[in-house]
GROMACS .gro file of N, CA, C and O in nm:
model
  372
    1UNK      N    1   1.181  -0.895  -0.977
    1UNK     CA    2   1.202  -0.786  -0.885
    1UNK      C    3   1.204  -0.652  -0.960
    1UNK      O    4   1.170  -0.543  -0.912
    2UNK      N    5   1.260  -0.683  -1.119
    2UNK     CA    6   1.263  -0.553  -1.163
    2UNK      C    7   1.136  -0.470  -1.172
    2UNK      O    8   1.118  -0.353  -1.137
    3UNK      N    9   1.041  -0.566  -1.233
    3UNK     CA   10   0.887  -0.528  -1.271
    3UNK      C   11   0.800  -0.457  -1.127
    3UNK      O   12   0.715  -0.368  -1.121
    4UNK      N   13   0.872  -0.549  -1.011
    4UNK     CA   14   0.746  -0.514  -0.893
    4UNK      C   15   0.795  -0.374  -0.869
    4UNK      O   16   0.706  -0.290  -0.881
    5UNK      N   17   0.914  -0.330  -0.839
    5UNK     CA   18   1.044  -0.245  -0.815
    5UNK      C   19   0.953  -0.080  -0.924
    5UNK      O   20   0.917   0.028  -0.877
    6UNK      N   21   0.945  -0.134  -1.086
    6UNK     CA   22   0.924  -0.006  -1.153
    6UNK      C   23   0.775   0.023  -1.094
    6UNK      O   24   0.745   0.128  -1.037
    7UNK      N   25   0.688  -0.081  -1.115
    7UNK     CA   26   0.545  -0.079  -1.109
    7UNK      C   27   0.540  -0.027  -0.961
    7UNK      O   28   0.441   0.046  -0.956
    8UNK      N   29   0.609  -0.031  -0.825
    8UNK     CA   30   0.567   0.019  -0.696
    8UNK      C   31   0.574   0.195  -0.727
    8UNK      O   32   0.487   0.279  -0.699
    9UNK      N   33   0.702   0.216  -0.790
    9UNK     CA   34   0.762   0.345  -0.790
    9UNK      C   35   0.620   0.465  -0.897
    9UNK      O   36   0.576   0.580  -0.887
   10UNK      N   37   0.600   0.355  -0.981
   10UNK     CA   38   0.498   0.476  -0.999
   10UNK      C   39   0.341   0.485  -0.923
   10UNK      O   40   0.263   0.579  -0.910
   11UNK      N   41   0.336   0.334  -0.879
   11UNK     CA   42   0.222   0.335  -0.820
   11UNK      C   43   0.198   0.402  -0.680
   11UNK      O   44   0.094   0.396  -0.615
   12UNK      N   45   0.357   0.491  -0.631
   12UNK     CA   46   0.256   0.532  -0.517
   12UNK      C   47   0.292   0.688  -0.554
   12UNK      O   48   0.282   0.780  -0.473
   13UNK      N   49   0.329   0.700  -0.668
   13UNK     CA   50   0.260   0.878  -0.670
   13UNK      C   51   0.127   0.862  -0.737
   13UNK      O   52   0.046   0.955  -0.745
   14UNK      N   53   0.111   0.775  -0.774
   14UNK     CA   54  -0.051   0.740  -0.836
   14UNK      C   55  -0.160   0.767  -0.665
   14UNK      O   56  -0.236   0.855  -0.624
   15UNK      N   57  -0.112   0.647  -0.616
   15UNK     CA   58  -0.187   0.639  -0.496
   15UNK      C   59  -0.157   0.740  -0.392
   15UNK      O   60  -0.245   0.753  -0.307
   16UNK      N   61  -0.063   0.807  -0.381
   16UNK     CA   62  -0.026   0.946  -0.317
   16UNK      C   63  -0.152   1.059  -0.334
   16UNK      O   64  -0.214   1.133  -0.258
   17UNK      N   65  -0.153   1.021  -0.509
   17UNK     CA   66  -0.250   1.159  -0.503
   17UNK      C   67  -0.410   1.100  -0.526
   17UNK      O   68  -0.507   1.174  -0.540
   18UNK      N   69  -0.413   0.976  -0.526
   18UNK     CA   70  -0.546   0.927  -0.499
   18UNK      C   71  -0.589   0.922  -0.367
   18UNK      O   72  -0.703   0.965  -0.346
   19UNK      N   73  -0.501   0.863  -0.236
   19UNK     CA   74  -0.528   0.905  -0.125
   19UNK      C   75  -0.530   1.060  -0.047
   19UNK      O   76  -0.567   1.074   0.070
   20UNK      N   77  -0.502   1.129  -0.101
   20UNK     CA   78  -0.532   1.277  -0.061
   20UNK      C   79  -0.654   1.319  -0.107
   20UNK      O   80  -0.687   1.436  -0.088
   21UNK      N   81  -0.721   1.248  -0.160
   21UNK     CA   82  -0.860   1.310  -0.233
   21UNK      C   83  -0.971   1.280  -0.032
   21UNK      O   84  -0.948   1.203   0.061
   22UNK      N   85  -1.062   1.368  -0.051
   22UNK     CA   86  -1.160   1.332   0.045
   22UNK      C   87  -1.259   1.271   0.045
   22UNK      O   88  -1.325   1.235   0.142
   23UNK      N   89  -1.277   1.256  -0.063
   23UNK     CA   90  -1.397   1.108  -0.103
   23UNK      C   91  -1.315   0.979  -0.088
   23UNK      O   92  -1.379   0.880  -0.123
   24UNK      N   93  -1.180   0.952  -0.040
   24UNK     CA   94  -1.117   0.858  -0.067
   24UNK      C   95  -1.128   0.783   0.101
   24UNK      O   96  -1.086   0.854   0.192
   25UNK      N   97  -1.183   0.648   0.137
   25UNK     CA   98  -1.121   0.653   0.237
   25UNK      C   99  -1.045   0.555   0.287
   25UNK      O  100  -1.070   0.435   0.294
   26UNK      N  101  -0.893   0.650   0.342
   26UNK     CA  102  -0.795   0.568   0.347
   26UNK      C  103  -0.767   0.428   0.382
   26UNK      O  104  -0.688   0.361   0.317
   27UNK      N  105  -0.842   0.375   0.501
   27UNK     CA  106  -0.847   0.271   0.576
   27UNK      C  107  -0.909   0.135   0.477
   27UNK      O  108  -0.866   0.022   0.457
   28UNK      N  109  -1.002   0.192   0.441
   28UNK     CA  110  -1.083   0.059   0.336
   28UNK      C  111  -0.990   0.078   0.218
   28UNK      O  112  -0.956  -0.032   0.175
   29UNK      N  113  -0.933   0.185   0.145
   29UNK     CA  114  -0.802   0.157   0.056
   29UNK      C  115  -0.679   0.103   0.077
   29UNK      O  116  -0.596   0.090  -0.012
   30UNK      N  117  -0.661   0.065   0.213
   30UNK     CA  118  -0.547   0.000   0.287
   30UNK      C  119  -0.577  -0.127   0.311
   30UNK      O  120  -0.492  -0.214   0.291
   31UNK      N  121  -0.706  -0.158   0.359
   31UNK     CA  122  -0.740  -0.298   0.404
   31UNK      C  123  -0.771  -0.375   0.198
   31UNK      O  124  -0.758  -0.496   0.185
   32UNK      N  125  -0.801  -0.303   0.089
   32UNK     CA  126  -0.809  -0.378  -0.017
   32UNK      C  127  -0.682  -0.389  -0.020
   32UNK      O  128  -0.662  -0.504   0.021
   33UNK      N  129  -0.608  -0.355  -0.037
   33UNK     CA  130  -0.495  -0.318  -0.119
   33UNK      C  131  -0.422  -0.445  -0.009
   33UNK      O  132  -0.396  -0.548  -0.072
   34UNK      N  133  -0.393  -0.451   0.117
   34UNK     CA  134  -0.372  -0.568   0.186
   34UNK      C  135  -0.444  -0.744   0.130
   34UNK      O  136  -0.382  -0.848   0.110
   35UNK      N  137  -0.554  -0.725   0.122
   35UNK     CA  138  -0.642  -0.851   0.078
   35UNK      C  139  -0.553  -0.857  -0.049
   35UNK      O  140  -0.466  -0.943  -0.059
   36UNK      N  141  -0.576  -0.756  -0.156
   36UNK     CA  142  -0.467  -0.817  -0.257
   36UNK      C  143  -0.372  -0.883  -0.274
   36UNK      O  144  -0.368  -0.971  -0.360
   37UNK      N  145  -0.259  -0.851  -0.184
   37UNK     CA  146  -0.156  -0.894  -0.182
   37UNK      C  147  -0.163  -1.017  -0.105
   37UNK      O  148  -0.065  -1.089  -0.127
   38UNK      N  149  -0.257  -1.071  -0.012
   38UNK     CA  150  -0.286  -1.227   0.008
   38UNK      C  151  -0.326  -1.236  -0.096
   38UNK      O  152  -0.225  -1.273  -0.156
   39UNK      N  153  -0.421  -1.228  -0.186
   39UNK     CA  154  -0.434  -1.272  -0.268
   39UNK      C  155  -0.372  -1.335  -0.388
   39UNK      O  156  -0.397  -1.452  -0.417
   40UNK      N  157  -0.290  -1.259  -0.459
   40UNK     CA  158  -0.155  -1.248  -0.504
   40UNK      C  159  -0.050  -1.370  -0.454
   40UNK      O  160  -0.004  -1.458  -0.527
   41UNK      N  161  -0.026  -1.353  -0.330
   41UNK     CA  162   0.035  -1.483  -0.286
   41UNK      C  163  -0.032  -1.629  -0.278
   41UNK      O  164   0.028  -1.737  -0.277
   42UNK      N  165  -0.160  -1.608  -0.272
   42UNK     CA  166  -0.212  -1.733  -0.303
   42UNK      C  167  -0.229  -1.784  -0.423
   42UNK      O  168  -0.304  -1.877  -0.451
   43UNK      N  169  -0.156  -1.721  -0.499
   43UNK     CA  170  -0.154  -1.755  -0.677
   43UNK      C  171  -0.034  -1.818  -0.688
   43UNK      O  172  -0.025  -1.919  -0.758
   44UNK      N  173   0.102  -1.755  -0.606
   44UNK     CA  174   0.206  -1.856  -0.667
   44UNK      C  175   0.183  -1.940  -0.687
   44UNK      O  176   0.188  -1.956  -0.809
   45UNK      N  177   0.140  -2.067  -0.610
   45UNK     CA  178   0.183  -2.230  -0.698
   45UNK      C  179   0.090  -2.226  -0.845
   45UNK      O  180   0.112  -2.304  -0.938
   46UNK      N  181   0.019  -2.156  -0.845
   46UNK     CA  182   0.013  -2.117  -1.025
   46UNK      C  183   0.069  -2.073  -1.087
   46UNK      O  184   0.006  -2.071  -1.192
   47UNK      N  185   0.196  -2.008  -1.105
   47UNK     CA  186   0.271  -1.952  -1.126
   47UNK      C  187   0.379  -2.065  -1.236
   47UNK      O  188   0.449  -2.147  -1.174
   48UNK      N  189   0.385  -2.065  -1.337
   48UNK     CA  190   0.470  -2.155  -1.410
   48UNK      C  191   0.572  -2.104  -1.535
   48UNK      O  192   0.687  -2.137  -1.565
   49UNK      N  193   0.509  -2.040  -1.573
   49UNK     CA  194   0.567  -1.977  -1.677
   49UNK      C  195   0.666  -1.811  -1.637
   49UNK      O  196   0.634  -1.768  -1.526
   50UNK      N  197   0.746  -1.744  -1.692
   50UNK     CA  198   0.750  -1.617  -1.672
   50UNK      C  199   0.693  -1.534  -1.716
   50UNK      O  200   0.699  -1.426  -1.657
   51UNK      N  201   0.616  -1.543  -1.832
   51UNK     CA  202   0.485  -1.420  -1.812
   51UNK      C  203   0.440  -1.422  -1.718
   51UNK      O  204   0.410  -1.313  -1.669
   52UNK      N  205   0.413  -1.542  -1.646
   52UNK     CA  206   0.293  -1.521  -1.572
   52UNK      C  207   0.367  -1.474  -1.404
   52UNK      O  208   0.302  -1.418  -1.315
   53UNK      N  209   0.485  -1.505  -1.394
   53UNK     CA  210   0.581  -1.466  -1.297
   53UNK      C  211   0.563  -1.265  -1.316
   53UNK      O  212   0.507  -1.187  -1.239
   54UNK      N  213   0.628  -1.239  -1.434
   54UNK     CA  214   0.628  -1.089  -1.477
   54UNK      C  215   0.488  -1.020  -1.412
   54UNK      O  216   0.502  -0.912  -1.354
   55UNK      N  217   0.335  -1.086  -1.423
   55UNK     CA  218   0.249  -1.014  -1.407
   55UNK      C  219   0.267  -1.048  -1.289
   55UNK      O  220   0.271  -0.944  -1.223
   56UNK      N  221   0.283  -1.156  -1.210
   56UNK     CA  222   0.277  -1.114  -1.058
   56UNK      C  223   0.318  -1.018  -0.977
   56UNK      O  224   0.276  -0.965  -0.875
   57UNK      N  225   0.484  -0.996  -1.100
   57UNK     CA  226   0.541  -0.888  -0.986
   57UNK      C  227   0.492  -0.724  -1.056
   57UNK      O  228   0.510  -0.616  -0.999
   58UNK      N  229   0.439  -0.740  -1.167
   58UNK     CA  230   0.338  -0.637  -1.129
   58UNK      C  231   0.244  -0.581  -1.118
   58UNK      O  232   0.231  -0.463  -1.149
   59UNK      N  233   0.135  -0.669  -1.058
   59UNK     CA  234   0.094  -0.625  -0.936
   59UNK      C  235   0.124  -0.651  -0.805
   59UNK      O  236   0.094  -0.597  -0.699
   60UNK      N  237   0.176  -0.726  -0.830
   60UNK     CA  238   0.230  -0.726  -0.670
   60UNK      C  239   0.246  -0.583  -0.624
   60UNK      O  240   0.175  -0.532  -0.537
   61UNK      N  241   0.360  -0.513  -0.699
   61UNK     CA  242   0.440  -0.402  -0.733
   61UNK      C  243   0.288  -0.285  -0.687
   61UNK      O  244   0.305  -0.184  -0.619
   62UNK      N  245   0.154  -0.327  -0.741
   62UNK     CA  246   0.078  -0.264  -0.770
   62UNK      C  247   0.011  -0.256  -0.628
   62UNK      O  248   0.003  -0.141  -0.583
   63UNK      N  249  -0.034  -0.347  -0.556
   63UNK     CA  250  -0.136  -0.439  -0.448
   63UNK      C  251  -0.024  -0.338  -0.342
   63UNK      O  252  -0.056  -0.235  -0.285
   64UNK      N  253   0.099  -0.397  -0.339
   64UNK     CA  254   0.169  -0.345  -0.232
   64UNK      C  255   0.197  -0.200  -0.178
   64UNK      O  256   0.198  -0.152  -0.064
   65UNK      N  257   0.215  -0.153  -0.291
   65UNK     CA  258   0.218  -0.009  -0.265
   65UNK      C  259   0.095   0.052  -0.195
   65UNK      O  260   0.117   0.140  -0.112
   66UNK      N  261  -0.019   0.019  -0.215
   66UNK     CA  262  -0.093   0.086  -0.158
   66UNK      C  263  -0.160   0.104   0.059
   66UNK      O  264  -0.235   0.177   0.124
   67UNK      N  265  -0.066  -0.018   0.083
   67UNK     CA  266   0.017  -0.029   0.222
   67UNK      C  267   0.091   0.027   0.274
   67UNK      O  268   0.064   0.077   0.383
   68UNK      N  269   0.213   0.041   0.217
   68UNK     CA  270   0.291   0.085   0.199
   68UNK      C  271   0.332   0.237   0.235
   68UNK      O  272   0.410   0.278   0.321
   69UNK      N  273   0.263   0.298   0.151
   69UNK     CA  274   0.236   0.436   0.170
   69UNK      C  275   0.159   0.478   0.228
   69UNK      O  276   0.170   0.596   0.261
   70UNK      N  277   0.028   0.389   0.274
   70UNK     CA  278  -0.027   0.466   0.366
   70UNK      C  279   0.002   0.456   0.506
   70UNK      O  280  -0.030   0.548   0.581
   71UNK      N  281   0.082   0.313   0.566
   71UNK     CA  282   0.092   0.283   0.706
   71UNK      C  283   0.112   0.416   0.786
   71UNK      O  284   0.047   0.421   0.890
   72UNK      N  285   0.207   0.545   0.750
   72UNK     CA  286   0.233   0.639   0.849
   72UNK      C  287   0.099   0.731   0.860
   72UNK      O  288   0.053   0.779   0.963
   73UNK      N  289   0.041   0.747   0.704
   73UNK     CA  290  -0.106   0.799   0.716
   73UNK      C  291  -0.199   0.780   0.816
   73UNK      O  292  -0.258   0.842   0.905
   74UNK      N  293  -0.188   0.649   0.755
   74UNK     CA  294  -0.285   0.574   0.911
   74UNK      C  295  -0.318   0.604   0.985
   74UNK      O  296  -0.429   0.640   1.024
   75UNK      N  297  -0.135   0.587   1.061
   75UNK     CA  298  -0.088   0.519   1.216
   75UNK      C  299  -0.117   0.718   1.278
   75UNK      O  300  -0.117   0.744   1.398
   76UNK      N  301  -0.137   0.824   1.175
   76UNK     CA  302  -0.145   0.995   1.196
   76UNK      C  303  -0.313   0.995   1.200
   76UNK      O  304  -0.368   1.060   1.290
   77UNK      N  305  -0.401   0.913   1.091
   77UNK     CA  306  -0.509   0.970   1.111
   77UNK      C  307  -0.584   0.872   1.222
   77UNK      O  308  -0.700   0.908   1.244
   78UNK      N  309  -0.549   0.776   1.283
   78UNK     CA  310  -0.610   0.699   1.384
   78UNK      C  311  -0.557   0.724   1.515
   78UNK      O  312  -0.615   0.662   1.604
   79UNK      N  313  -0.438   0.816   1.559
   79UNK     CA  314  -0.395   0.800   1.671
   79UNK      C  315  -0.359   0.965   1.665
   79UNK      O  316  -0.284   0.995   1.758
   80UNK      N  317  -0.381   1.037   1.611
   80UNK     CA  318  -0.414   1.174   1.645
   80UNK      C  319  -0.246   1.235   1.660
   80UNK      O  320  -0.145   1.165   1.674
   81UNK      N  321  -0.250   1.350   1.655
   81UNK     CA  322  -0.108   1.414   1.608
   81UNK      C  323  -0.044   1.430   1.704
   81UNK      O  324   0.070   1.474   1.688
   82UNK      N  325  -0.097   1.396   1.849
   82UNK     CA  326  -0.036   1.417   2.035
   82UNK      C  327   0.036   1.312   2.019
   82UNK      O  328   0.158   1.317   2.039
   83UNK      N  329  -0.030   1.191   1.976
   83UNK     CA  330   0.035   1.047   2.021
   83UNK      C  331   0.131   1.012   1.895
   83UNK      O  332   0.173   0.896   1.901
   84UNK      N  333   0.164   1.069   1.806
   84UNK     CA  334   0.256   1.026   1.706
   84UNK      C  335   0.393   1.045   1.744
   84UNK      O  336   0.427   1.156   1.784
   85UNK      N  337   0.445   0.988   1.739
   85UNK     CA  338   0.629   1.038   1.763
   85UNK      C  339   0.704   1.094   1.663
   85UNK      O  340   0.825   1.075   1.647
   86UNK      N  341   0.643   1.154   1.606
   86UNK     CA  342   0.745   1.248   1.496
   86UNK      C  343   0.708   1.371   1.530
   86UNK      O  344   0.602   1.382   1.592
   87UNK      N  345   0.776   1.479   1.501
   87UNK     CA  346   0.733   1.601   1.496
   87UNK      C  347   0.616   1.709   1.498
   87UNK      O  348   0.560   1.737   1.392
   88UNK      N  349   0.575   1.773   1.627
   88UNK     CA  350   0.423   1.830   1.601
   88UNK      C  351   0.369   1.712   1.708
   88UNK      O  352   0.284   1.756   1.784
   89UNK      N  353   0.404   1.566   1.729
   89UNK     CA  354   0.368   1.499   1.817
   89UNK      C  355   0.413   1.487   1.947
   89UNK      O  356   0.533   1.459   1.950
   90UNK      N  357   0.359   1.500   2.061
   90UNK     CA  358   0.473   1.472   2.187
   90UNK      C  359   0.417   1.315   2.188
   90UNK      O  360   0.305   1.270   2.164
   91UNK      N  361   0.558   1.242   2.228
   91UNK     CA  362   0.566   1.077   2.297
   91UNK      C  363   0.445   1.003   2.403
   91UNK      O  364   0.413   0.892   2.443
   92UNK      N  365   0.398   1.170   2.421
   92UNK     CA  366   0.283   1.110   2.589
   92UNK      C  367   0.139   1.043   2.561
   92UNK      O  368   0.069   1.037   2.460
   93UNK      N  369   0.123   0.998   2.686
   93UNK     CA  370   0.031   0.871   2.628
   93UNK      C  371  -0.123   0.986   2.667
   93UNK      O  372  -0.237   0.946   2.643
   0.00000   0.00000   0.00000
């Protein structure tokens, strides 16, 4: 937990300022970064040793973050700033 824990924390000012770029696009960096982390889980029962535990959790740490941080991105650039419920958004459909 410690490893996934340090490795998320820097990975999403990494991916913070990689997803703000405009050549970047968010959605296909969300849907890899998802496949990863199935992926990733389909490795545990390989998993035997604790090195090999340590690298899971980071990337895991790594795979995850990039979900993570973008879900509110997203849920702003697919549903437009009317329909968001935070601030600048009204509730109406």
């Amino acid at each position: 937990m410690l490893f996934l824990g340090l490795t998320s924390m820097v990975s999403r000012i990494i991916f913070g300022r990689i997803c703000d770029s405009e050549r970047i696009n968010r959605l296909y960096f969300n849907q890899a970064s998802v496949f990863g982390v199935g992926l990733l889980y389909m490795l545990i029962p390989l998993l035997k040793s604790y090195g090999s535990l340590v690298a899971f959790g980071l990337f895991l740490g790594i795979a995850d973050t990039g979900n993570y941080i973008l879900l509110p991105v997203l849920t702003f650039d697919l549903m437009g700033p009317r329909k968001c419920p935070w601030p600048g958004g009204s509730c109406s459909r």
